[in-house]
Amino acid sequence: MDDRYVLLTGGLGFIGSHTAVELLEAGYSVVIADDLSNSDISVLGRIEAISGRKPVFYQIDVSDRRAVRRVFRAHDISAVIHFAGFKAVGESVSVPVKYYRNNIDSMLSVLEEMDQAGCKRVIFSSSATVYGESNPVPYREDMPAGACSNPYGWTKFMIERILIDKAHAAELKGEDFKATLLRYFNPIGAHPSGLIGEKPNGIPNNLMPYITQVAAGIRPKLSVFGNDYDTPDGTGVRDYIHVVDLAKGHLAALGHIERDESESLNIFNLGTGRGYSVLDVVKAFEKVNGVPVPYEIAPRRAGDLAWSYADASLAEKTLGWKAELGIEEMCRDSWNWQNGPACRGEL
Ligand code: UD1
């Protein structure tokens, strides 16, 4: 594996950085391409501090084909894991063209340069958001995707479509190209070292970063978006997954796509298969960490669903991977990260 690299686009982001650590620890050589638009260069040194190995780094925008070409020319890249993309749901509603341009362009330029370089394996960061608003839970990979509630979700759907079409075309032509779509549920938690984690810009949109900032006294209270859903306590239910488990899911997916038995197109949910409500998460956080999380009930947030959780059995059966960490570890590690010097910018 030494002379062949795995390219992680967006590899300094929340999920990319945790995946880099798992890959390096498993013996893969890693190239990271990241434009630092929503990440920090200090993450690179922390990946090295945790794993004891140094990834190669390029500060480039992966929608720039010539820049991507230089990376492929400099290294023998056997597979790409494509994390790069804008991911703020609310922002995608207000500036949709920016989201379509960036997210789709970056995937297309990576695919075109993969072709040029003869790289034939790609894993894509998709999302449970592609199950849209009309499928029943638990979500299974063979359910129809679509009916997304925002442009961010549609970019995931469209990139899935591009990869499905490309894998299909390759199969028809007898070419050895394979794509794997990983549909993430709700990643939270952080590396137990406290050195890498999620650092949202400005006011957090997602539940766990908001909770940790309330617990830390940065924000006065959490707004719980709706308590009149058709769920046990009326608040939204999600399938939260520890980001370290999610990163290990990428390692399993990479091993799988490298083997002959994988198909030209593979789709896996990466979730735990278990749902927790907003209030379940608040209570678990308070209990595990011994800190209060003041909250108030607020109106529903547009586009939110009552339920979202995975049928996680396909990944277990096919990849031999399943999430191991529970809600307690997720809450503990999120809080450990929030309180650590790395998150507070003191490292
Ligand atoms: C959203 C996106 C998903 C994206 C994910 C990570 C949709 C429909 N969902 O998931 O595609 O991958 O973010 O960026 O596009 N909540 C509160 N108060 C808060 C924040 C959240 O009550 O301040 C509630 C929400 O109503 C929801 C749950 O917490 O029930 C989880 O919300 P969030 O962390 O934002 O994730 P999703 O909306 O599930």
mmCIF file of C-alpha atoms and ligand atoms in Angstrom:
data_model
loop_
_atom_site.group_PDB
_atom_site.id
_atom_site.type_symbol
_atom_site.label_atom_id
_atom_site.label_comp_id
_atom_site.label_asym_id
_atom_site.label_seq_id
_atom_site.Cartn_x
_atom_site.Cartn_y
_atom_site.Cartn_z
ATOM 1 C CA MET A 1 0.000 0.000 0.000
ATOM 2 C CA ASP A 2 2.994 2.279 0.529
ATOM 3 C CA ASP A 3 3.385 3.757 -2.922
ATOM 4 C CA ARG A 4 -0.333 4.056 -3.686
ATOM 5 C CA TYR A 5 -2.368 6.835 -2.196
ATOM 6 C CA VAL A 6 -5.958 7.504 -1.328
ATOM 7 C CA LEU A 7 -7.018 11.069 -2.165
ATOM 8 C CA LEU A 8 -9.360 12.702 0.344
ATOM 9 C CA THR A 9 -10.960 15.834 -1.058
ATOM 10 C CA GLY A 10 -12.161 18.012 1.804
ATOM 11 C CA GLY A 11 -9.938 15.913 4.026
ATOM 12 C CA LEU A 12 -9.467 18.592 6.698
ATOM 13 C CA GLY A 13 -13.188 18.855 7.406
ATOM 14 C CA PHE A 14 -15.107 17.169 10.203
ATOM 15 C CA ILE A 15 -15.677 13.769 8.605
ATOM 16 C CA GLY A 16 -12.662 13.919 6.283
ATOM 17 C CA SER A 17 -10.187 14.497 9.112
ATOM 18 C CA HIS A 18 -11.518 11.583 11.165
ATOM 19 C CA THR A 19 -11.382 9.374 8.091
ATOM 20 C CA ALA A 20 -7.788 10.458 7.385
ATOM 21 C CA VAL A 21 -6.825 9.295 10.888
ATOM 22 C CA GLU A 22 -8.469 5.882 10.443
ATOM 23 C CA LEU A 23 -6.869 5.367 7.011
ATOM 24 C CA LEU A 24 -3.400 6.369 8.197
ATOM 25 C CA GLU A 25 -3.702 4.138 11.252
ATOM 26 C CA ALA A 26 -4.717 1.252 8.974
ATOM 27 C CA GLY A 27 -1.559 1.738 6.875
ATOM 28 C CA TYR A 28 -2.913 3.682 3.885
ATOM 29 C CA SER A 29 -0.963 6.614 2.477
ATOM 30 C CA VAL A 30 -3.175 9.669 2.276
ATOM 31 C CA VAL A 31 -3.232 12.788 0.098
ATOM 32 C CA ILE A 32 -5.545 15.548 1.289
ATOM 33 C CA ALA A 33 -6.848 18.244 -1.050
ATOM 34 C CA ASP A 34 -8.715 21.005 0.753
ATOM 35 C CA ASP A 35 -9.182 24.700 -0.029
ATOM 36 C CA LEU A 36 -9.562 25.609 3.681
ATOM 37 C CA SER A 37 -12.844 27.369 2.908
ATOM 38 C CA ASN A 38 -14.509 25.637 5.853
ATOM 39 C CA SER A 39 -11.558 24.071 7.655
ATOM 40 C CA ASP A 40 -8.316 25.022 9.329
ATOM 41 C CA ILE A 41 -4.744 24.173 8.415
ATOM 42 C CA SER A 42 -4.016 23.291 12.065
ATOM 43 C CA VAL A 43 -6.105 20.126 11.561
ATOM 44 C CA LEU A 44 -3.310 18.734 9.380
ATOM 45 C CA GLY A 45 -0.817 18.655 12.254
ATOM 46 C CA ARG A 46 -3.425 17.171 14.564
ATOM 47 C CA ILE A 47 -4.124 14.320 12.151
ATOM 48 C CA GLU A 48 -0.403 13.625 12.257
ATOM 49 C CA ALA A 49 -0.281 13.936 16.060
ATOM 50 C CA ILE A 50 -3.030 11.322 16.451
ATOM 51 C CA SER A 51 -1.960 8.858 13.782
ATOM 52 C CA GLY A 52 1.813 9.320 13.924
ATOM 53 C CA ARG A 53 1.854 9.621 10.149
ATOM 54 C CA LYS A 54 1.835 12.616 7.860
ATOM 55 C CA PRO A 55 -0.638 13.033 5.023
ATOM 56 C CA VAL A 56 0.469 14.865 1.871
ATOM 57 C CA PHE A 57 -1.440 18.140 1.653
ATOM 58 C CA TYR A 58 -2.530 20.367 -1.233
ATOM 59 C CA GLN A 59 -4.393 23.598 -0.634
ATOM 60 C CA ILE A 60 -6.505 23.587 -3.767
ATOM 61 C CA ASP A 61 -10.106 23.993 -4.824
ATOM 62 C CA VAL A 62 -10.973 20.635 -6.351
ATOM 63 C CA SER A 63 -13.288 22.218 -8.899
ATOM 64 C CA ASP A 64 -10.086 23.553 -10.481
ATOM 65 C CA ARG A 65 -9.278 20.756 -12.926
ATOM 66 C CA ARG A 66 -5.703 21.813 -13.529
ATOM 67 C CA ALA A 67 -4.967 21.801 -9.819
ATOM 68 C CA VAL A 68 -6.520 18.346 -9.456
ATOM 69 C CA ARG A 69 -4.473 17.151 -12.440
ATOM 70 C CA ARG A 70 -1.253 18.217 -10.720
ATOM 71 C CA VAL A 71 -2.172 16.076 -7.713
ATOM 72 C CA PHE A 72 -2.888 13.029 -9.876
ATOM 73 C CA ARG A 73 0.376 13.551 -11.746
ATOM 74 C CA ALA A 74 2.387 13.778 -8.541
ATOM 75 C CA HIS A 75 0.992 10.641 -6.876
ATOM 76 C CA ASP A 76 -0.241 7.218 -7.846
ATOM 77 C CA ILE A 77 -3.780 7.498 -6.504
ATOM 78 C CA SER A 78 -5.732 4.249 -6.292
ATOM 79 C CA ALA A 79 -8.997 5.693 -4.941
ATOM 80 C CA VAL A 80 -10.701 8.978 -4.142
ATOM 81 C CA ILE A 81 -12.978 9.686 -1.208
ATOM 82 C CA HIS A 82 -14.847 12.835 -2.148
ATOM 83 C CA PHE A 83 -15.852 14.840 0.929
ATOM 84 C CA ALA A 84 -15.406 18.348 -0.490
ATOM 85 C CA GLY A 85 -18.595 20.348 -0.691
ATOM 86 C CA PHE A 86 -20.685 23.079 0.870
ATOM 87 C CA LYS A 87 -22.950 21.656 3.548
ATOM 88 C CA ALA A 88 -25.025 24.348 5.248
ATOM 89 C CA VAL A 89 -28.656 23.511 4.568
ATOM 90 C CA GLY A 90 -30.035 27.004 5.320
ATOM 91 C CA GLU A 91 -27.376 28.746 3.232
ATOM 92 C CA SER A 92 -28.145 26.408 0.339
ATOM 93 C CA VAL A 93 -31.742 27.666 0.372
ATOM 94 C CA SER A 94 -30.627 31.284 0.180
ATOM 95 C CA VAL A 95 -27.798 30.890 -2.376
ATOM 96 C CA PRO A 96 -28.719 27.742 -4.327
ATOM 97 C CA VAL A 97 -26.655 28.470 -7.436
ATOM 98 C CA LYS A 98 -23.482 28.721 -5.332
ATOM 99 C CA TYR A 99 -24.249 25.256 -3.944
ATOM 100 C CA TYR A 100 -25.036 23.657 -7.288
ATOM 101 C CA ARG A 101 -21.989 25.247 -8.932
ATOM 102 C CA ASN A 102 -19.524 24.266 -6.221
ATOM 103 C CA ASN A 103 -20.749 20.830 -5.242
ATOM 104 C CA ILE A 104 -21.426 19.524 -8.709
ATOM 105 C CA ASP A 105 -18.397 21.148 -10.360
ATOM 106 C CA SER A 106 -16.038 19.674 -7.801
ATOM 107 C CA MET A 107 -17.360 16.153 -8.315
ATOM 108 C CA LEU A 108 -17.219 16.503 -12.113
ATOM 109 C CA SER A 109 -13.663 17.781 -12.151
ATOM 110 C CA VAL A 110 -12.530 14.995 -9.831
ATOM 111 C CA LEU A 111 -14.212 12.394 -12.055
ATOM 112 C CA GLU A 112 -12.715 13.856 -15.228
ATOM 113 C CA GLU A 113 -9.230 13.906 -13.750
ATOM 114 C CA MET A 114 -9.676 10.398 -12.344
ATOM 115 C CA ASP A 115 -10.402 9.274 -15.907
ATOM 116 C CA GLN A 116 -7.327 11.081 -17.234
ATOM 117 C CA ALA A 117 -5.142 9.466 -14.585
ATOM 118 C CA GLY A 118 -6.676 6.006 -14.804
ATOM 119 C CA CYS A 119 -7.989 6.074 -11.227
ATOM 120 C CA LYS A 120 -11.058 3.832 -11.064
ATOM 121 C CA ARG A 121 -12.430 3.848 -7.517
ATOM 122 C CA VAL A 122 -14.486 6.619 -5.935
ATOM 123 C CA ILE A 123 -16.374 6.846 -2.669
ATOM 124 C CA PHE A 124 -18.826 9.698 -2.231
ATOM 125 C CA SER A 125 -20.034 11.442 0.939
ATOM 126 C CA SER A 126 -23.762 11.320 0.437
ATOM 127 C CA SER A 127 -26.485 11.890 2.982
ATOM 128 C CA ALA A 128 -29.667 10.374 4.332
ATOM 129 C CA THR A 129 -31.254 13.584 3.084
ATOM 130 C CA VAL A 130 -31.611 11.867 -0.337
ATOM 131 C CA TYR A 131 -34.390 9.703 1.124
ATOM 132 C CA GLY A 132 -36.441 12.891 0.977
ATOM 133 C CA GLU A 133 -39.827 13.438 2.502
ATOM 134 C CA SER A 134 -41.842 10.490 1.308
ATOM 135 C CA ASN A 135 -40.093 7.267 2.353
ATOM 136 C CA PRO A 136 -41.044 5.470 5.569
ATOM 137 C CA VAL A 137 -38.410 4.749 8.256
ATOM 138 C CA PRO A 138 -36.185 2.836 8.586
ATOM 139 C CA TYR A 139 -34.571 3.944 5.338
ATOM 140 C CA ARG A 140 -33.248 1.190 3.117
ATOM 141 C CA GLU A 141 -30.799 1.666 0.269
ATOM 142 C CA ASP A 142 -33.265 0.309 -2.312
ATOM 143 C CA MET A 143 -35.894 2.966 -1.572
ATOM 144 C CA PRO A 144 -36.370 5.666 -4.215
ATOM 145 C CA ALA A 145 -34.219 8.735 -3.619
ATOM 146 C CA GLY A 146 -35.479 12.255 -4.305
ATOM 147 C CA ALA A 147 -38.048 14.718 -2.930
ATOM 148 C CA CYS A 148 -35.193 16.487 -1.131
ATOM 149 C CA SER A 149 -36.192 19.473 0.968
ATOM 150 C CA ASN A 150 -33.353 21.864 0.070
ATOM 151 C CA PRO A 151 -30.669 22.564 -2.585
ATOM 152 C CA TYR A 152 -27.927 21.010 -0.446
ATOM 153 C CA GLY A 153 -29.869 17.756 -0.457
ATOM 154 C CA TRP A 154 -30.439 18.024 -4.205
ATOM 155 C CA THR A 155 -26.692 18.410 -4.809
ATOM 156 C CA LYS A 156 -26.201 15.100 -2.980
ATOM 157 C CA PHE A 157 -28.973 13.538 -5.048
ATOM 158 C CA MET A 158 -27.551 14.883 -8.330
ATOM 159 C CA ILE A 159 -24.016 13.730 -7.593
ATOM 160 C CA GLU A 160 -25.387 10.297 -6.726
ATOM 161 C CA ARG A 161 -27.121 10.345 -10.130
ATOM 162 C CA ILE A 162 -23.886 11.270 -11.911
ATOM 163 C CA LEU A 163 -22.050 8.407 -10.224
ATOM 164 C CA ILE A 164 -24.881 5.949 -10.888
ATOM 165 C CA ASP A 165 -24.821 6.876 -14.592
ATOM 166 C CA LYS A 166 -21.037 6.673 -14.773
ATOM 167 C CA ALA A 167 -20.937 3.267 -13.085
ATOM 168 C CA HIS A 168 -23.679 2.051 -15.405
ATOM 169 C CA ALA A 169 -21.854 3.309 -18.514
ATOM 170 C CA ALA A 170 -18.634 1.657 -17.367
ATOM 171 C CA GLU A 171 -20.450 -1.619 -16.844
ATOM 172 C CA LEU A 172 -21.941 -1.484 -20.350
ATOM 173 C CA LYS A 173 -18.491 -0.862 -21.807
ATOM 174 C CA GLY A 174 -16.852 -3.509 -19.644
ATOM 175 C CA GLU A 175 -14.665 -0.909 -17.934
ATOM 176 C CA ASP A 176 -13.314 -1.467 -14.464
ATOM 177 C CA PHE A 177 -14.822 1.615 -12.731
ATOM 178 C CA LYS A 178 -16.517 1.427 -9.326
ATOM 179 C CA ALA A 179 -18.375 3.943 -7.195
ATOM 180 C CA THR A 180 -19.667 3.684 -3.645
ATOM 181 C CA LEU A 181 -22.272 6.068 -2.251
ATOM 182 C CA LEU A 182 -22.218 6.403 1.531
ATOM 183 C CA ARG A 183 -25.400 7.862 2.959
ATOM 184 C CA TYR A 184 -24.528 9.385 6.314
ATOM 185 C CA PHE A 185 -27.126 9.784 9.000
ATOM 186 C CA ASN A 186 -26.360 12.378 11.724
ATOM 187 C CA PRO A 187 -22.637 12.411 12.575
ATOM 188 C CA ILE A 188 -21.764 13.839 15.988
ATOM 189 C CA GLY A 189 -19.038 13.245 18.584
ATOM 190 C CA ALA A 190 -15.342 13.843 18.004
ATOM 191 C CA HIS A 191 -12.051 12.010 18.215
ATOM 192 C CA PRO A 192 -11.522 10.932 21.863
ATOM 193 C CA SER A 193 -8.122 12.686 21.848
ATOM 194 C CA GLY A 194 -10.002 16.007 21.722
ATOM 195 C CA LEU A 195 -7.682 17.107 18.908
ATOM 196 C CA ILE A 196 -10.163 17.059 16.012
ATOM 197 C CA GLY A 197 -13.900 17.674 15.911
ATOM 198 C CA GLU A 198 -16.609 19.803 14.371
ATOM 199 C CA LYS A 199 -16.073 23.543 14.457
ATOM 200 C CA PRO A 200 -18.980 25.338 12.838
ATOM 201 C CA ASN A 201 -18.568 28.887 11.578
ATOM 202 C CA GLY A 202 -20.825 31.269 13.475
ATOM 203 C CA ILE A 203 -24.109 30.103 14.992
ATOM 204 C CA PRO A 204 -24.374 26.316 14.698
ATOM 205 C CA ASN A 205 -27.228 24.924 12.619
ATOM 206 C CA ASN A 206 -26.938 21.348 13.817
ATOM 207 C CA LEU A 207 -28.094 20.020 17.147
ATOM 208 C CA MET A 208 -24.926 18.762 18.849
ATOM 209 C CA PRO A 209 -22.677 21.780 18.206
ATOM 210 C CA TYR A 210 -25.520 23.944 19.497
ATOM 211 C CA ILE A 211 -25.872 21.827 22.646
ATOM 212 C CA THR A 212 -22.136 21.943 23.398
ATOM 213 C CA GLN A 213 -22.091 25.726 22.987
ATOM 214 C CA VAL A 214 -25.065 26.107 25.328
ATOM 215 C CA ALA A 215 -23.433 23.797 27.880
ATOM 216 C CA ALA A 216 -20.238 25.874 27.613
ATOM 217 C CA GLY A 217 -22.186 29.088 28.268
ATOM 218 C CA ILE A 218 -21.486 30.503 24.807
ATOM 219 C CA ARG A 219 -25.232 30.589 24.039
ATOM 220 C CA PRO A 220 -28.012 30.981 26.604
ATOM 221 C CA LYS A 221 -30.302 28.128 25.602
ATOM 222 C CA LEU A 222 -31.160 25.574 22.983
ATOM 223 C CA SER A 223 -34.297 26.057 20.895
ATOM 224 C CA VAL A 224 -35.969 22.691 20.422
ATOM 225 C CA PHE A 225 -37.598 22.936 17.022
ATOM 226 C CA GLY A 226 -41.091 21.567 17.621
ATOM 227 C CA ASN A 227 -42.541 19.233 20.251
ATOM 228 C CA ASP A 228 -45.706 18.315 18.380
ATOM 229 C CA TYR A 229 -44.300 15.736 15.942
ATOM 230 C CA ASP A 230 -45.745 12.248 15.860
ATOM 231 C CA THR A 231 -42.858 10.819 17.916
ATOM 232 C CA PRO A 232 -42.753 9.467 21.500
ATOM 233 C CA ASP A 233 -41.955 12.849 23.110
ATOM 234 C CA GLY A 234 -43.038 15.064 20.190
ATOM 235 C CA THR A 235 -39.490 16.102 19.208
ATOM 236 C CA GLY A 236 -37.664 15.008 16.034
ATOM 237 C CA VAL A 237 -35.990 11.603 15.999
ATOM 238 C CA ARG A 238 -32.606 11.104 14.287
ATOM 239 C CA ASP A 239 -30.030 8.371 13.862
ATOM 240 C CA TYR A 240 -26.955 9.935 15.484
ATOM 241 C CA ILE A 241 -23.671 8.217 14.679
ATOM 242 C CA HIS A 242 -20.278 8.768 16.298
ATOM 243 C CA VAL A 243 -17.923 10.334 13.751
ATOM 244 C CA VAL A 244 -15.214 7.769 14.595
ATOM 245 C CA ASP A 245 -17.625 4.958 13.714
ATOM 246 C CA LEU A 246 -18.502 6.828 10.539
ATOM 247 C CA ALA A 247 -14.804 7.169 9.660
ATOM 248 C CA LYS A 248 -14.348 3.429 10.196
ATOM 249 C CA GLY A 249 -17.263 2.893 7.814
ATOM 250 C CA HIS A 250 -15.164 4.621 5.125
ATOM 251 C CA LEU A 251 -12.261 2.299 5.842
ATOM 252 C CA ALA A 252 -14.586 -0.689 5.434
ATOM 253 C CA ALA A 253 -16.064 0.766 2.235
ATOM 254 C CA LEU A 254 -12.567 1.333 0.836
ATOM 255 C CA GLY A 255 -11.558 -2.257 1.568
ATOM 256 C CA HIS A 256 -14.760 -3.431 -0.093
ATOM 257 C CA ILE A 257 -14.447 -1.332 -3.265
ATOM 258 C CA GLU A 258 -10.866 -2.579 -3.674
ATOM 259 C CA ARG A 259 -12.026 -6.191 -3.697
ATOM 260 C CA ASP A 260 -13.296 -8.065 -6.740
ATOM 261 C CA GLU A 261 -16.618 -8.979 -5.181
ATOM 262 C CA SER A 262 -17.852 -5.353 -5.057
ATOM 263 C CA GLU A 263 -20.244 -4.151 -7.739
ATOM 264 C CA SER A 264 -19.667 -1.233 -10.081
ATOM 265 C CA LEU A 265 -22.172 0.696 -7.974
ATOM 266 C CA ASN A 266 -22.498 0.203 -4.215
ATOM 267 C CA ILE A 267 -24.785 2.122 -1.868
ATOM 268 C CA PHE A 268 -24.626 1.930 1.924
ATOM 269 C CA ASN A 269 -26.352 3.656 4.788
ATOM 270 C CA LEU A 270 -23.913 4.611 7.527
ATOM 271 C CA GLY A 271 -26.049 4.904 10.625
ATOM 272 C CA THR A 272 -26.635 2.983 13.836
ATOM 273 C CA GLY A 273 -30.183 1.909 13.015
ATOM 274 C CA ARG A 274 -31.379 3.544 16.227
ATOM 275 C CA GLY A 275 -33.233 6.815 16.668
ATOM 276 C CA TYR A 276 -33.036 9.343 19.490
ATOM 277 C CA SER A 277 -35.262 12.381 19.955
ATOM 278 C CA VAL A 278 -33.912 15.886 20.549
ATOM 279 C CA LEU A 279 -34.867 15.609 24.222
ATOM 280 C CA ASP A 280 -33.235 12.145 24.483
ATOM 281 C CA VAL A 281 -29.975 13.728 23.298
ATOM 282 C CA VAL A 282 -30.296 16.668 25.709
ATOM 283 C CA LYS A 283 -30.930 14.296 28.635
ATOM 284 C CA ALA A 284 -28.103 11.928 27.676
ATOM 285 C CA PHE A 285 -25.717 14.890 27.346
ATOM 286 C CA GLU A 286 -26.666 16.298 30.756
ATOM 287 C CA LYS A 287 -26.339 12.901 32.431
ATOM 288 C CA VAL A 288 -23.026 11.822 30.890
ATOM 289 C CA ASN A 289 -21.313 15.177 31.301
ATOM 290 C CA GLY A 290 -22.977 16.460 34.469
ATOM 291 C CA VAL A 291 -23.770 19.852 32.931
ATOM 292 C CA PRO A 292 -27.166 21.480 32.398
ATOM 293 C CA VAL A 293 -28.429 22.277 28.898
ATOM 294 C CA PRO A 294 -31.195 24.875 29.263
ATOM 295 C CA TYR A 295 -33.731 24.708 26.455
ATOM 296 C CA GLU A 296 -37.042 26.101 25.319
ATOM 297 C CA ILE A 297 -39.586 24.714 22.909
ATOM 298 C CA ALA A 298 -39.626 26.722 19.677
ATOM 299 C CA PRO A 299 -41.633 26.442 16.449
ATOM 300 C CA ARG A 300 -40.813 23.687 13.975
ATOM 301 C CA ARG A 301 -37.940 24.377 11.549
ATOM 302 C CA ALA A 302 -38.951 24.402 7.874
ATOM 303 C CA GLY A 303 -37.932 21.229 6.046
ATOM 304 C CA ASP A 304 -37.459 19.079 9.179
ATOM 305 C CA LEU A 305 -38.891 15.578 9.310
ATOM 306 C CA ALA A 306 -40.349 13.864 12.365
ATOM 307 C CA TRP A 307 -38.296 10.693 11.882
ATOM 308 C CA SER A 308 -35.043 9.684 10.209
ATOM 309 C CA TYR A 309 -33.128 6.510 10.949
ATOM 310 C CA ALA A 310 -31.318 3.857 8.985
ATOM 311 C CA ASP A 311 -31.787 0.245 8.271
ATOM 312 C CA ALA A 312 -28.093 -0.398 8.888
ATOM 313 C CA SER A 313 -28.103 -4.085 8.003
ATOM 314 C CA LEU A 314 -26.684 -3.893 4.469
ATOM 315 C CA ALA A 315 -23.400 -2.292 5.576
ATOM 316 C CA GLU A 316 -23.069 -4.870 8.335
ATOM 317 C CA LYS A 317 -23.701 -7.777 5.986
ATOM 318 C CA THR A 318 -21.614 -6.536 3.066
ATOM 319 C CA LEU A 319 -18.875 -4.447 4.654
ATOM 320 C CA GLY A 320 -18.642 -6.269 7.976
ATOM 321 C CA TRP A 321 -18.976 -2.842 9.596
ATOM 322 C CA LYS A 322 -21.353 -1.639 12.228
ATOM 323 C CA ALA A 323 -21.393 1.327 14.562
ATOM 324 C CA GLU A 324 -20.010 0.400 17.982
ATOM 325 C CA LEU A 325 -20.270 3.617 19.992
ATOM 326 C CA GLY A 326 -23.453 4.684 21.744
ATOM 327 C CA ILE A 327 -25.116 7.980 22.544
ATOM 328 C CA GLU A 328 -23.096 8.274 25.790
ATOM 329 C CA GLU A 329 -19.760 8.186 23.953
ATOM 330 C CA MET A 330 -21.122 10.617 21.357
ATOM 331 C CA CYS A 331 -22.120 13.109 24.077
ATOM 332 C CA ARG A 332 -18.909 12.591 26.061
ATOM 333 C CA ASP A 333 -16.607 13.105 23.082
ATOM 334 C CA SER A 334 -18.541 16.113 21.771
ATOM 335 C CA TRP A 335 -18.136 17.784 25.172
ATOM 336 C CA ASN A 336 -14.484 16.759 25.464
ATOM 337 C CA TRP A 337 -13.844 18.411 22.092
ATOM 338 C CA GLN A 338 -15.781 21.569 22.984
ATOM 339 C CA ASN A 339 -13.718 21.963 26.155
ATOM 340 C CA GLY A 340 -10.362 21.097 24.651
ATOM 341 C CA PRO A 341 -7.708 23.615 23.633
ATOM 342 C CA ALA A 342 -7.985 22.623 19.965
ATOM 343 C CA CYS A 343 -11.639 23.682 19.641
ATOM 344 C CA ARG A 344 -10.989 26.847 21.630
ATOM 345 C CA GLY A 345 -8.179 27.798 19.284
ATOM 346 C CA GLU A 346 -5.513 27.570 22.015
ATOM 347 C CA LEU A 347 -3.323 24.984 20.266
HETATM 348 C C1 UD1 B 1 -29.491 18.212 8.567
HETATM 349 C C2 UD1 B 1 -29.792 17.982 7.118
HETATM 350 C C3 UD1 B 1 -28.941 16.868 6.603
HETATM 351 C C4 UD1 B 1 -27.479 17.157 6.877
HETATM 352 C C5 UD1 B 1 -27.299 17.332 8.359
HETATM 353 C C6 UD1 B 1 -25.868 17.661 8.719
HETATM 354 C C7 UD1 B 1 -31.981 18.043 5.987
HETATM 355 C C8 UD1 B 1 -33.420 17.682 6.044
HETATM 356 N N1 UD1 B 1 -31.213 17.676 6.986
HETATM 357 O O1 UD1 B 1 -29.957 17.072 9.279
HETATM 358 O O2 UD1 B 1 -29.113 16.731 5.231
HETATM 359 O O3 UD1 B 1 -26.691 16.103 6.405
HETATM 360 O O4 UD1 B 1 -28.129 18.415 8.792
HETATM 361 O O5 UD1 B 1 -25.534 18.930 8.312
HETATM 362 O O6 UD1 B 1 -31.555 18.648 5.050
HETATM 363 N N2 UD1 B 1 -32.683 20.714 16.315
HETATM 364 C C9 UD1 B 1 -33.202 21.492 17.323
HETATM 365 N N3 UD1 B 1 -32.564 22.653 17.650
HETATM 366 C C10 UD1 B 1 -31.414 23.061 17.023
HETATM 367 C C11 UD1 B 1 -30.889 22.252 15.993
HETATM 368 C C12 UD1 B 1 -31.554 21.080 15.655
HETATM 369 O O7 UD1 B 1 -34.234 21.172 17.923
HETATM 370 O O8 UD1 B 1 -30.883 24.139 17.356
HETATM 371 C C13 UD1 B 1 -33.355 19.439 15.968
HETATM 372 C C14 UD1 B 1 -33.863 19.361 14.554
HETATM 373 O O9 UD1 B 1 -35.155 19.889 14.459
HETATM 374 C C15 UD1 B 1 -33.791 17.857 14.298
HETATM 375 C C16 UD1 B 1 -32.592 17.406 15.137
HETATM 376 O O10 UD1 B 1 -32.401 18.419 16.110
HETATM 377 O O11 UD1 B 1 -34.942 17.213 14.797
HETATM 378 C C17 UD1 B 1 -31.316 17.252 14.315
HETATM 379 O O12 UD1 B 1 -31.074 18.444 13.586
HETATM 380 P P1 UD1 B 1 -29.706 18.702 12.786
HETATM 381 O O13 UD1 B 1 -28.556 18.403 13.675
HETATM 382 O O14 UD1 B 1 -29.786 20.077 12.207
HETATM 383 O O15 UD1 B 1 -29.705 17.589 11.643
HETATM 384 P P2 UD1 B 1 -30.834 17.234 10.552
HETATM 385 O O16 UD1 B 1 -31.776 18.357 10.365
HETATM 386 O O17 UD1 B 1 -31.376 15.903 10.896
#
